[in-house]
Coordinates of N, CA and C in Angstrom, one line a residue:
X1 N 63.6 103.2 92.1 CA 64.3 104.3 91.5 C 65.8 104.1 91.6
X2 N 66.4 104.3 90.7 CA 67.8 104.4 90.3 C 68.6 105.4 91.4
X3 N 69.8 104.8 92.2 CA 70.3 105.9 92.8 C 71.0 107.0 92.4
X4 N 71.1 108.1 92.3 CA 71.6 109.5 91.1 C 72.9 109.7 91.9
X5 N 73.7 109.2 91.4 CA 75.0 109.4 91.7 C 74.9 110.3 91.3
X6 N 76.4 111.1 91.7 CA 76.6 112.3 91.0 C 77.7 112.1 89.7
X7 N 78.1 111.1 89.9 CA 78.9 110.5 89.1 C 78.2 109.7 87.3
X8 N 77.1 109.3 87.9 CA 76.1 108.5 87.2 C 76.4 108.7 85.3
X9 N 76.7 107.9 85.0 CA 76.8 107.7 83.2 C 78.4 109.0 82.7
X10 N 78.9 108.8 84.0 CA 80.2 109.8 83.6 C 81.4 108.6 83.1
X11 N 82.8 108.8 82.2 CA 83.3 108.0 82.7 C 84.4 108.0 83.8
X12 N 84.9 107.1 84.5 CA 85.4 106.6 85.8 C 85.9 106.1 85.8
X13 N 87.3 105.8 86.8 CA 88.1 105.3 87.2 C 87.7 104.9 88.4
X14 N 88.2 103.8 89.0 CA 88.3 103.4 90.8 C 89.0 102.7 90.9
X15 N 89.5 102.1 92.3 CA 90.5 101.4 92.5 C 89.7 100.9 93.8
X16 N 90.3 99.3 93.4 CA 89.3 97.9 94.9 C 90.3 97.6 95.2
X17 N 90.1 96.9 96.0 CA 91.2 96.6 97.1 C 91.2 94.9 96.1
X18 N 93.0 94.7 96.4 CA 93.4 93.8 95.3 C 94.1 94.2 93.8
X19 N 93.3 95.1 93.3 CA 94.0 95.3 92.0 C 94.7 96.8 92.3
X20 N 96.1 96.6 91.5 CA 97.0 97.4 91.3 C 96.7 98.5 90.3
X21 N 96.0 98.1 89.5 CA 95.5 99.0 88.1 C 94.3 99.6 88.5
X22 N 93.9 100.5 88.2 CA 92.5 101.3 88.2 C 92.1 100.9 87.2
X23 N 90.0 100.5 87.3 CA 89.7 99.9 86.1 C 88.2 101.3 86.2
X24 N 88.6 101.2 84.7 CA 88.3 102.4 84.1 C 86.6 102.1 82.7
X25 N 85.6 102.9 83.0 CA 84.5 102.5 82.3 C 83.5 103.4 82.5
X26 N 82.0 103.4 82.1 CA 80.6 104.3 82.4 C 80.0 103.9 83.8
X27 N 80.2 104.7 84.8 CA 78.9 104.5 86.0 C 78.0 104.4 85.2
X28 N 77.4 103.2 84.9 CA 75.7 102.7 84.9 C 75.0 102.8 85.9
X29 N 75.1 102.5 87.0 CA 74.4 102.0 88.3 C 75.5 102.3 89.4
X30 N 74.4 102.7 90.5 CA 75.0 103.0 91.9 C 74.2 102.3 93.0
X31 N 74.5 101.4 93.4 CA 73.4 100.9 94.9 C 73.9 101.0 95.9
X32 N 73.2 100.5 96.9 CA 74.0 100.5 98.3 C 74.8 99.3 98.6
X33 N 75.2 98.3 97.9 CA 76.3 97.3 98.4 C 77.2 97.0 96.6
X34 N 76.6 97.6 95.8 CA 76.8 97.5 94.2 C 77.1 98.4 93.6
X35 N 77.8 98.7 92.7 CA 78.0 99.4 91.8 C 78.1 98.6 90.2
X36 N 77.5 99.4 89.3 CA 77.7 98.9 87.7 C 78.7 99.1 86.5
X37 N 79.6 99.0 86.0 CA 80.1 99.8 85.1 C 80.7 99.5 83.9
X38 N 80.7 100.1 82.8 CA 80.7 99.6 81.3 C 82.2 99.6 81.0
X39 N 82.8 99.1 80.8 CA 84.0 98.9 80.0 C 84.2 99.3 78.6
X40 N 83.2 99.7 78.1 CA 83.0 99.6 76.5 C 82.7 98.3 75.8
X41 N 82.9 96.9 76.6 CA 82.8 95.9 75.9 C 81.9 94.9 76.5
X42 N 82.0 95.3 78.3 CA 81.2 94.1 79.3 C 81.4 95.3 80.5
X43 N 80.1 94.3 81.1 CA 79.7 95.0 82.5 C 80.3 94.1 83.8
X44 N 80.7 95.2 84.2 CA 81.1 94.9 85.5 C 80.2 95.0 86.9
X45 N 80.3 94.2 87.6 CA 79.4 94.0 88.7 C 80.4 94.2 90.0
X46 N 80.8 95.7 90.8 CA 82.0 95.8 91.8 C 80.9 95.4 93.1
X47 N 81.3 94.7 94.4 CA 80.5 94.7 95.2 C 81.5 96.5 96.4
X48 N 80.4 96.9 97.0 CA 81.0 98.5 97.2 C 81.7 98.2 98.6
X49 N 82.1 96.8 99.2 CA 83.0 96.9 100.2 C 84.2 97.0 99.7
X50 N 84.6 96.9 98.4 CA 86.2 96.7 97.8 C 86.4 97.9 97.5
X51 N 85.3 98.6 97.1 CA 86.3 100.6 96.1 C 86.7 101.2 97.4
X52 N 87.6 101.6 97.0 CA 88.7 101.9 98.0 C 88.7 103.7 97.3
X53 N 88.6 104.0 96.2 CA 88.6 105.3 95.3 C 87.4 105.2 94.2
X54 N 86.8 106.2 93.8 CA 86.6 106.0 92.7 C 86.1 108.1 92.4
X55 N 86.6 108.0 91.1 CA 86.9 109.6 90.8 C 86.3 109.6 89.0
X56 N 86.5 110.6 88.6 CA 86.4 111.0 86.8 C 87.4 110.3 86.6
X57 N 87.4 109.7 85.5 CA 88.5 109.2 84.3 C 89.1 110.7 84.4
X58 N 90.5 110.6 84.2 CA 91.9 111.8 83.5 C 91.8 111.4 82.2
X59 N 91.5 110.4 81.7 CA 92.2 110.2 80.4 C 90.8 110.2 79.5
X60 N 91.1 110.3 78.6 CA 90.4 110.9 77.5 C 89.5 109.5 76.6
X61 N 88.4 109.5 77.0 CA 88.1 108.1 76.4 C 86.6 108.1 75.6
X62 N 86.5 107.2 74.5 CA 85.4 107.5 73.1 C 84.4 107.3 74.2
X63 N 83.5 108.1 73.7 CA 82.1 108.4 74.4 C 80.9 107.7 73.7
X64 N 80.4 106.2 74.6 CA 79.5 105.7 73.8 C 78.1 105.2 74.5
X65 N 77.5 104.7 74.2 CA 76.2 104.3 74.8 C 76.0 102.8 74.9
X66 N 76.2 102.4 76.5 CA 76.0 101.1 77.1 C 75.2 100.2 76.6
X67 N 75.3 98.8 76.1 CA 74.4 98.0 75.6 C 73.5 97.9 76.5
X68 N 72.1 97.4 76.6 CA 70.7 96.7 77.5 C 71.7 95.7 78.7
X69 N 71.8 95.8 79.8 CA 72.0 95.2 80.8 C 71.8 94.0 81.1
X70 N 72.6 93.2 80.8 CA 72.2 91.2 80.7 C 71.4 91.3 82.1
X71 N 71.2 91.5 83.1 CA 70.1 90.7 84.1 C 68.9 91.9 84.4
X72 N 68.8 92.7 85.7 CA 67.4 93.0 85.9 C 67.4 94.4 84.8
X73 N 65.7 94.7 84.6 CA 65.6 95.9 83.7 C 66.5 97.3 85.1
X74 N 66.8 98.1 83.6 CA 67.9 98.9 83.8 C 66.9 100.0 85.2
X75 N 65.5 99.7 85.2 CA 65.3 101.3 86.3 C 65.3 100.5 87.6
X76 N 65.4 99.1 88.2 CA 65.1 98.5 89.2 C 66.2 98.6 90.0
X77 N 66.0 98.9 91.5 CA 67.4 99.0 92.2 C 68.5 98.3 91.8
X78 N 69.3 97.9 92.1 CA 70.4 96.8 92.0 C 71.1 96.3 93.1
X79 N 71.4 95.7 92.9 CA 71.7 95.1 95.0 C 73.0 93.7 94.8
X80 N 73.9 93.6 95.5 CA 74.5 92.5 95.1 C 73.7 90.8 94.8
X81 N 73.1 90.9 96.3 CA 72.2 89.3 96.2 C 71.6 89.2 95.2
X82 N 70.6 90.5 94.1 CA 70.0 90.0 93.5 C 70.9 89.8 92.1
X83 N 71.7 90.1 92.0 CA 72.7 90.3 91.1 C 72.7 89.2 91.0
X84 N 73.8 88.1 92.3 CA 74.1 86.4 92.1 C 72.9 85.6 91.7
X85 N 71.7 86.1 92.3 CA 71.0 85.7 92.1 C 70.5 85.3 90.5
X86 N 70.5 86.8 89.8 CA 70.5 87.0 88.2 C 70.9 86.2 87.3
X87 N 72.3 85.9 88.1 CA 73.7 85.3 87.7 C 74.2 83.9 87.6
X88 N 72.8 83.1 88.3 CA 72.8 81.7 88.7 C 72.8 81.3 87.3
X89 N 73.5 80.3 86.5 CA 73.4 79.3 85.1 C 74.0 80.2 84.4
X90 N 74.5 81.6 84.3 CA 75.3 82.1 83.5 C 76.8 82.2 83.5
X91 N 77.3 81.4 82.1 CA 78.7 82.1 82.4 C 79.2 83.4 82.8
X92 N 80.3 83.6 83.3 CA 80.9 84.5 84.3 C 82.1 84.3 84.4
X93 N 83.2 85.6 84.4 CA 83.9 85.5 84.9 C 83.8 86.3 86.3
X94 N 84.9 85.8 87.3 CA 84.5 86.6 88.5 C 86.0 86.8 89.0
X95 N 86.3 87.8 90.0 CA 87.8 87.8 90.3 C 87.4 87.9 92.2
X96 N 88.8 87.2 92.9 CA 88.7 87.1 93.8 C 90.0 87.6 94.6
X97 N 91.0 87.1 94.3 CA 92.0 87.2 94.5 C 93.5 86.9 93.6
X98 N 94.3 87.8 94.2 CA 96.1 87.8 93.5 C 95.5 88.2 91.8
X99 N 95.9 87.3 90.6 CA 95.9 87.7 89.6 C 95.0 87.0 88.5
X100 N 94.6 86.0 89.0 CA 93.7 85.6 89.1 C 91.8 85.4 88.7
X101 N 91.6 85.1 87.8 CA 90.1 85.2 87.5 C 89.3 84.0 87.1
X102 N 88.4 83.7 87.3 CA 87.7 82.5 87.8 C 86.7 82.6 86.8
X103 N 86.7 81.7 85.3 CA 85.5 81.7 84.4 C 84.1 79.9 84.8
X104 N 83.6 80.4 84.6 CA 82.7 79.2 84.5 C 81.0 79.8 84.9
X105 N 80.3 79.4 85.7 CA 78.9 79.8 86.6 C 78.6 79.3 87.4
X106 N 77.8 80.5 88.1 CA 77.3 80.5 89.5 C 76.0 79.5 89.6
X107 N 76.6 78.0 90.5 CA 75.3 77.6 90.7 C 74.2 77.6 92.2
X108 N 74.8 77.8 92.8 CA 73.5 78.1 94.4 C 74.4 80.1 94.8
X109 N 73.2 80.1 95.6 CA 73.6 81.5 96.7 C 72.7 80.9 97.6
X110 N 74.0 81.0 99.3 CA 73.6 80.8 100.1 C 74.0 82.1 100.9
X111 N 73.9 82.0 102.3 CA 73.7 83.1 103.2 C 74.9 84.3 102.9
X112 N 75.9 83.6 103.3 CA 77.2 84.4 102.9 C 78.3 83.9 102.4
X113 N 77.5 82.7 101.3 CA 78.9 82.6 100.3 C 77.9 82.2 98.9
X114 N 78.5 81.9 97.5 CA 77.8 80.9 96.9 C 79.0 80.1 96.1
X115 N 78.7 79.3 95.6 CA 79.4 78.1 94.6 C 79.2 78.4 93.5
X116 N 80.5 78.7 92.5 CA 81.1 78.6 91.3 C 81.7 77.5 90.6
X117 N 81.1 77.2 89.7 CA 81.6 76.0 88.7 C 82.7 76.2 87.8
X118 N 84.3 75.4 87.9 CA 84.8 76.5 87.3 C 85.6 74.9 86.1
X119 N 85.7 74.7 84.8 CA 86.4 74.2 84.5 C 87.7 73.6 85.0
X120 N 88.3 74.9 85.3 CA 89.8 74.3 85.9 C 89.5 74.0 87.4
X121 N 88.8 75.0 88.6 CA 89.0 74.1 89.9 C 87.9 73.7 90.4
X122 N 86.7 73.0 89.0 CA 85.6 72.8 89.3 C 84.7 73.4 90.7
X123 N 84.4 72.4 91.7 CA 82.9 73.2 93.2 C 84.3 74.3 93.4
X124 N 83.6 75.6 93.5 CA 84.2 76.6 94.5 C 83.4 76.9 95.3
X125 N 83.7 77.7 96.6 CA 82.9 77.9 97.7 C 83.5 79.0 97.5
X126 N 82.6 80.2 97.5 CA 83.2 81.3 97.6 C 82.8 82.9 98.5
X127 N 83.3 83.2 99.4 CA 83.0 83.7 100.6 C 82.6 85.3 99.6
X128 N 81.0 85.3 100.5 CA 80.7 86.7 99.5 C 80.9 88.2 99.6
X129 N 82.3 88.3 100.9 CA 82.6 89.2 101.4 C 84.3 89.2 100.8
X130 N 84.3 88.5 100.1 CA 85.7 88.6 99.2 C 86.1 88.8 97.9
X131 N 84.2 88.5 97.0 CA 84.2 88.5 95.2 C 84.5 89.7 95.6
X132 N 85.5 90.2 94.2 CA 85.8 91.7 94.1 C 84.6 92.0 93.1
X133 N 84.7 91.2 91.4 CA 84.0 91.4 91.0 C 83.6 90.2 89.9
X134 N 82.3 90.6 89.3 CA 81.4 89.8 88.6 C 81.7 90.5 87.1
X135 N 82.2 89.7 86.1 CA 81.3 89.9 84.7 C 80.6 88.7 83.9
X136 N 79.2 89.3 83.7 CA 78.8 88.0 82.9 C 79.2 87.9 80.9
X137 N 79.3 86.9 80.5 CA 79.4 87.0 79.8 C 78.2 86.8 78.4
X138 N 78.8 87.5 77.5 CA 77.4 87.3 76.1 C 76.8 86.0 76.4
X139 N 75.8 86.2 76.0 CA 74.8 84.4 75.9 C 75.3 83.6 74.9
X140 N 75.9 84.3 73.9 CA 76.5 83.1 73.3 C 78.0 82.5 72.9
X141 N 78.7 83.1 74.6 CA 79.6 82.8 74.7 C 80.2 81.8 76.2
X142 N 81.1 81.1 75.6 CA 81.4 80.1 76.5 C 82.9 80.1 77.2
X143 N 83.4 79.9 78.6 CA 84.4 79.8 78.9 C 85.4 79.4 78.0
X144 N 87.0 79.1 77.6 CA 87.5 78.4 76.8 C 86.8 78.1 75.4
X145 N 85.7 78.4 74.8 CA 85.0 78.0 74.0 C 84.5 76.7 74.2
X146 N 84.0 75.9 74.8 CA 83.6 75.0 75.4 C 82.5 74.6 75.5
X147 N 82.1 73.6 74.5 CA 80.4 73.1 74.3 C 79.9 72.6 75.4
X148 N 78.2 73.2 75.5 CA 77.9 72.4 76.8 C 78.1 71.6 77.2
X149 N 78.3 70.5 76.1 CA 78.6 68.6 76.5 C 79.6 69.0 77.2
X150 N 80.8 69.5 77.3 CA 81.8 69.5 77.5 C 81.8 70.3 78.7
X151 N 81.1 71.1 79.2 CA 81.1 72.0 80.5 C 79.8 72.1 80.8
X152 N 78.7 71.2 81.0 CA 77.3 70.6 81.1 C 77.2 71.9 82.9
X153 N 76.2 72.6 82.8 CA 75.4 72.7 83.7 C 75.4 71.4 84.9
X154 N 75.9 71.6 85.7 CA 75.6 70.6 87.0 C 75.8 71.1 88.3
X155 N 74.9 70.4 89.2 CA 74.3 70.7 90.7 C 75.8 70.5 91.4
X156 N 75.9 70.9 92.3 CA 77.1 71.4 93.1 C 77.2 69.6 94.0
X157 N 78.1 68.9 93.9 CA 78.4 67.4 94.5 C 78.6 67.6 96.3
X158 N 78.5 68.8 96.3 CA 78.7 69.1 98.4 C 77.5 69.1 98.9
X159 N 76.9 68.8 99.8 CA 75.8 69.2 100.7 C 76.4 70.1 101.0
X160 N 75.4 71.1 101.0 CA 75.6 72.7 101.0 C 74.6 73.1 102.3
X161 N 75.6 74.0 103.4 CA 75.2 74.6 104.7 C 74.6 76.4 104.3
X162 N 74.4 77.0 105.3 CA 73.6 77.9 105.3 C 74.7 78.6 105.5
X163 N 76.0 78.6 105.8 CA 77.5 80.2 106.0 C 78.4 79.3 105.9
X164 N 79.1 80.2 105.9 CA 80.5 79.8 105.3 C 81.3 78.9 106.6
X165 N 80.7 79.4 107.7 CA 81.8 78.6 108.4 C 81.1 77.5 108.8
X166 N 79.5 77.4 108.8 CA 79.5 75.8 108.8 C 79.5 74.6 107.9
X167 N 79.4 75.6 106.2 CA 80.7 74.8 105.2 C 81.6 74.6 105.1
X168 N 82.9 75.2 105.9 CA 84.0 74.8 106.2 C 84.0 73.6 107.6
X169 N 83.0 73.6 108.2 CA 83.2 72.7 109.0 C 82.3 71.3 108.4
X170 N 81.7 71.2 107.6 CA 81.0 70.2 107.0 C 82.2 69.2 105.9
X171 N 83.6 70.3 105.8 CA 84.4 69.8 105.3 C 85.9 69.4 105.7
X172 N 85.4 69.1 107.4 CA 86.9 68.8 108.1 C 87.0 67.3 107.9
X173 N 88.4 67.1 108.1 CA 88.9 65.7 107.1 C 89.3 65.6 106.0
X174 N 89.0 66.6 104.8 CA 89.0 67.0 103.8 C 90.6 67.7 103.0
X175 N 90.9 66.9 101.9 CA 92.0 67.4 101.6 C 91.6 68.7 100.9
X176 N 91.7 70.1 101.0 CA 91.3 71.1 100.5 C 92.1 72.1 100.1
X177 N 91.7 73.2 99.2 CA 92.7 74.2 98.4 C 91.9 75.4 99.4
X178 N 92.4 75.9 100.0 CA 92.4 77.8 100.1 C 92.3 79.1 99.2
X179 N 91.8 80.0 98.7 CA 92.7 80.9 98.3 C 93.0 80.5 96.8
X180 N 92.5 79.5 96.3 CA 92.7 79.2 94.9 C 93.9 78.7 94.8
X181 N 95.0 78.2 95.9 CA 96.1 77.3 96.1 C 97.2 78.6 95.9
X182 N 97.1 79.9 96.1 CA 97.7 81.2 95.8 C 99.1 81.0 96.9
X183 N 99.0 80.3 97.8 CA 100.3 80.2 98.6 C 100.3 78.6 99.0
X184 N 101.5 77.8 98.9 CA 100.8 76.3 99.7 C 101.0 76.0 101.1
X185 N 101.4 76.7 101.5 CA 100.2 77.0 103.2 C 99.0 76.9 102.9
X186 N 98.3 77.0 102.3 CA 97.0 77.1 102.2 C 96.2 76.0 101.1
X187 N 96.9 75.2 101.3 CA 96.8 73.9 100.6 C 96.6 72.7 101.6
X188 N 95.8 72.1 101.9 CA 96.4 70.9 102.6 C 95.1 69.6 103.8
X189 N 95.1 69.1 104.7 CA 93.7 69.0 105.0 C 93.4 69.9 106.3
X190 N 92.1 69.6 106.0 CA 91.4 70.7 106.9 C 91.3 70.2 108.6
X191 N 91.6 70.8 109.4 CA 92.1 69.3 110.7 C 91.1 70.1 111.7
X192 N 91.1 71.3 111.6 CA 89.5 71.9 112.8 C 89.4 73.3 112.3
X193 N 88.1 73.7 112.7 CA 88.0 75.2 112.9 C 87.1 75.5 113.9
X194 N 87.9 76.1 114.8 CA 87.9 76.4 116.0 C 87.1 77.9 116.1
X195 N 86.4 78.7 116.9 CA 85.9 79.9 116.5 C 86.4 80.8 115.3
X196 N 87.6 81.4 115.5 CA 87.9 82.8 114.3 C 89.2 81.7 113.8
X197 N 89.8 80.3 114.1 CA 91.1 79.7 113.4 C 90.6 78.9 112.7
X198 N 91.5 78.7 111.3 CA 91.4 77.2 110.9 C 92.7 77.0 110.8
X199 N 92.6 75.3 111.2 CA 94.1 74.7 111.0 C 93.8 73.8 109.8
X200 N 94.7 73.9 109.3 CA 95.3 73.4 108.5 C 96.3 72.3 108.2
X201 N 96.7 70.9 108.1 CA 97.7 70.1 108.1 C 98.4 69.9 106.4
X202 N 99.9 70.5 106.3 CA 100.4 71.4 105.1 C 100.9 70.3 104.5
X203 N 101.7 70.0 103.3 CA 102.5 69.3 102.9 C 103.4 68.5 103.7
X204 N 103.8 69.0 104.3 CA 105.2 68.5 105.2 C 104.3 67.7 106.7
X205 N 103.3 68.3 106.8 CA 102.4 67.6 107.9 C 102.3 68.7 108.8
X206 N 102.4 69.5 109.1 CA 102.9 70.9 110.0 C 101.5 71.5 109.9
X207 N 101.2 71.9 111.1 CA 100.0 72.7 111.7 C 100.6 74.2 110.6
X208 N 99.3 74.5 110.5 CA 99.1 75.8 109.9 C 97.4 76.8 110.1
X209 N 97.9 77.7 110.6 CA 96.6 77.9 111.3 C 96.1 79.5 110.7
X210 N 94.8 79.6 110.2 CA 94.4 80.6 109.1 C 93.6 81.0 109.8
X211 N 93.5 82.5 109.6 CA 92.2 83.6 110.6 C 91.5 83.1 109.8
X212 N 89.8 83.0 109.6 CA 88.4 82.5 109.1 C 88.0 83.2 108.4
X213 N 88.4 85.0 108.6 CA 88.1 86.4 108.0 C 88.8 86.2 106.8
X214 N 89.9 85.9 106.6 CA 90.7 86.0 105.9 C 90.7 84.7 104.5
X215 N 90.4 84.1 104.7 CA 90.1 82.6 103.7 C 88.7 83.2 102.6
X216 N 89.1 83.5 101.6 CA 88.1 84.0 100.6 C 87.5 82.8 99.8
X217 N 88.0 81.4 99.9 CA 87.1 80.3 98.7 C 88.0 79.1 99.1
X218 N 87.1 78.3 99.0 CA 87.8 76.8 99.3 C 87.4 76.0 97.9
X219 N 88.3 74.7 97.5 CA 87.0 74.3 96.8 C 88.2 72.6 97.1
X220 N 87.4 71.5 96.7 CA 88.3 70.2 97.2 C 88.9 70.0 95.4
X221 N 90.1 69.7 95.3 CA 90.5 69.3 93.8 C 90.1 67.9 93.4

């Protein structure tokens, strides 16, 4: 059964942690780590550690009826895992951080991260406690417009671990990007990670040492 918000098919505003703007659409769906919501044009997939608010829309907006829901039928709980799960071979955009949004698809889910294929920073590793959110895109639409030959379905080139932090340690030695390269501290090779630290060896050669909590996606350029 569907969870009955009280909110449920109203429209809405909320605010996640990261975005400055309130994004504004139909409660479709309410779960316990998920929420659903229509924009008028695409659905949104928020995971519920990020809403920080969420209230009635103030503003005055055309009243319409949600297309059929691209993955599970519309009365089945909804949950985030099964979501990625849904989500595996579909284009997607997804957002994670700063300004930022990340098109391409989801190819594995592991324990607490999965890998995103992204045209521009191809394998991402991306920690599942940092996606803000998920939209998939029409079936018959493509990143950039971009033929399959050209952005072909393919298996992730990393031997892939069971968490995130023993894929970061499966990739010490490694020249790697942080953070989607959002600061270049956070660029550089990966030299240990030590329980809750990672160090980091920067441009200049200089130790740089990053909480573990804090590091939302790696991916090697």
């Amino acid at each position: 059964m569907k969870n009955r918000h009280p909110l449920l098919d109203h429209q809405v505003e909320l605010e996640i942690s990261g975005k400055v703007a309130p994004i504004r659409g139909k409660l479709i769906e309410f779960g316990q780590d998920i929420l659903v919501l229509h924009n008028g044009t695409r659905f949104l997939y928020i995971p519920l550690i990020h809403l920080q608010q969420l209230r009635v829309s103030t503003q005055e907006e055309e009243k319409y009826d949600a297309p059929e829901m691209p993955f599970e039928p519309y009365n089945d709980p909804v949950s985030y895992r099964k979501i990625l799960m849904n989500a595996k071979g579909m284009f997607s955009e997804i957002y994670i951080t700063g300004n930022q949004s990340i098109h391409g698809y989801l190819t594995t889910v592991m324990n607490d991260f999965f890998v995103f294929y992204s045209p521009v920073y191809h394998t991402v590793i991306v920690s599942l406690q940092h996606m803000k959110y998920l939209i998939p895109y029409h079936p018959n639409l493509t990143p950039y417009t971009l033929t399959p030959e050209q952005f072909p379905l393919r298996p992730s080139p990393l031997t892939l671990a069971r968490t995130f932090d023993q894929q970061l340690r499966k990739l010490i030695g490694e020249f790697v990007v942080l953070d989607l390269g959002e600061n270049s501290n956070k660029i550089g090779v990966l030299k240990s990670v030590d329980q809750n630290m990672i160090e980091l060896a920067n441009a200049s050669g200089n130790a740089v040492f990053l909480h573990f909590d804090h590091v939302k996606t790696v991916h090697i350029p």
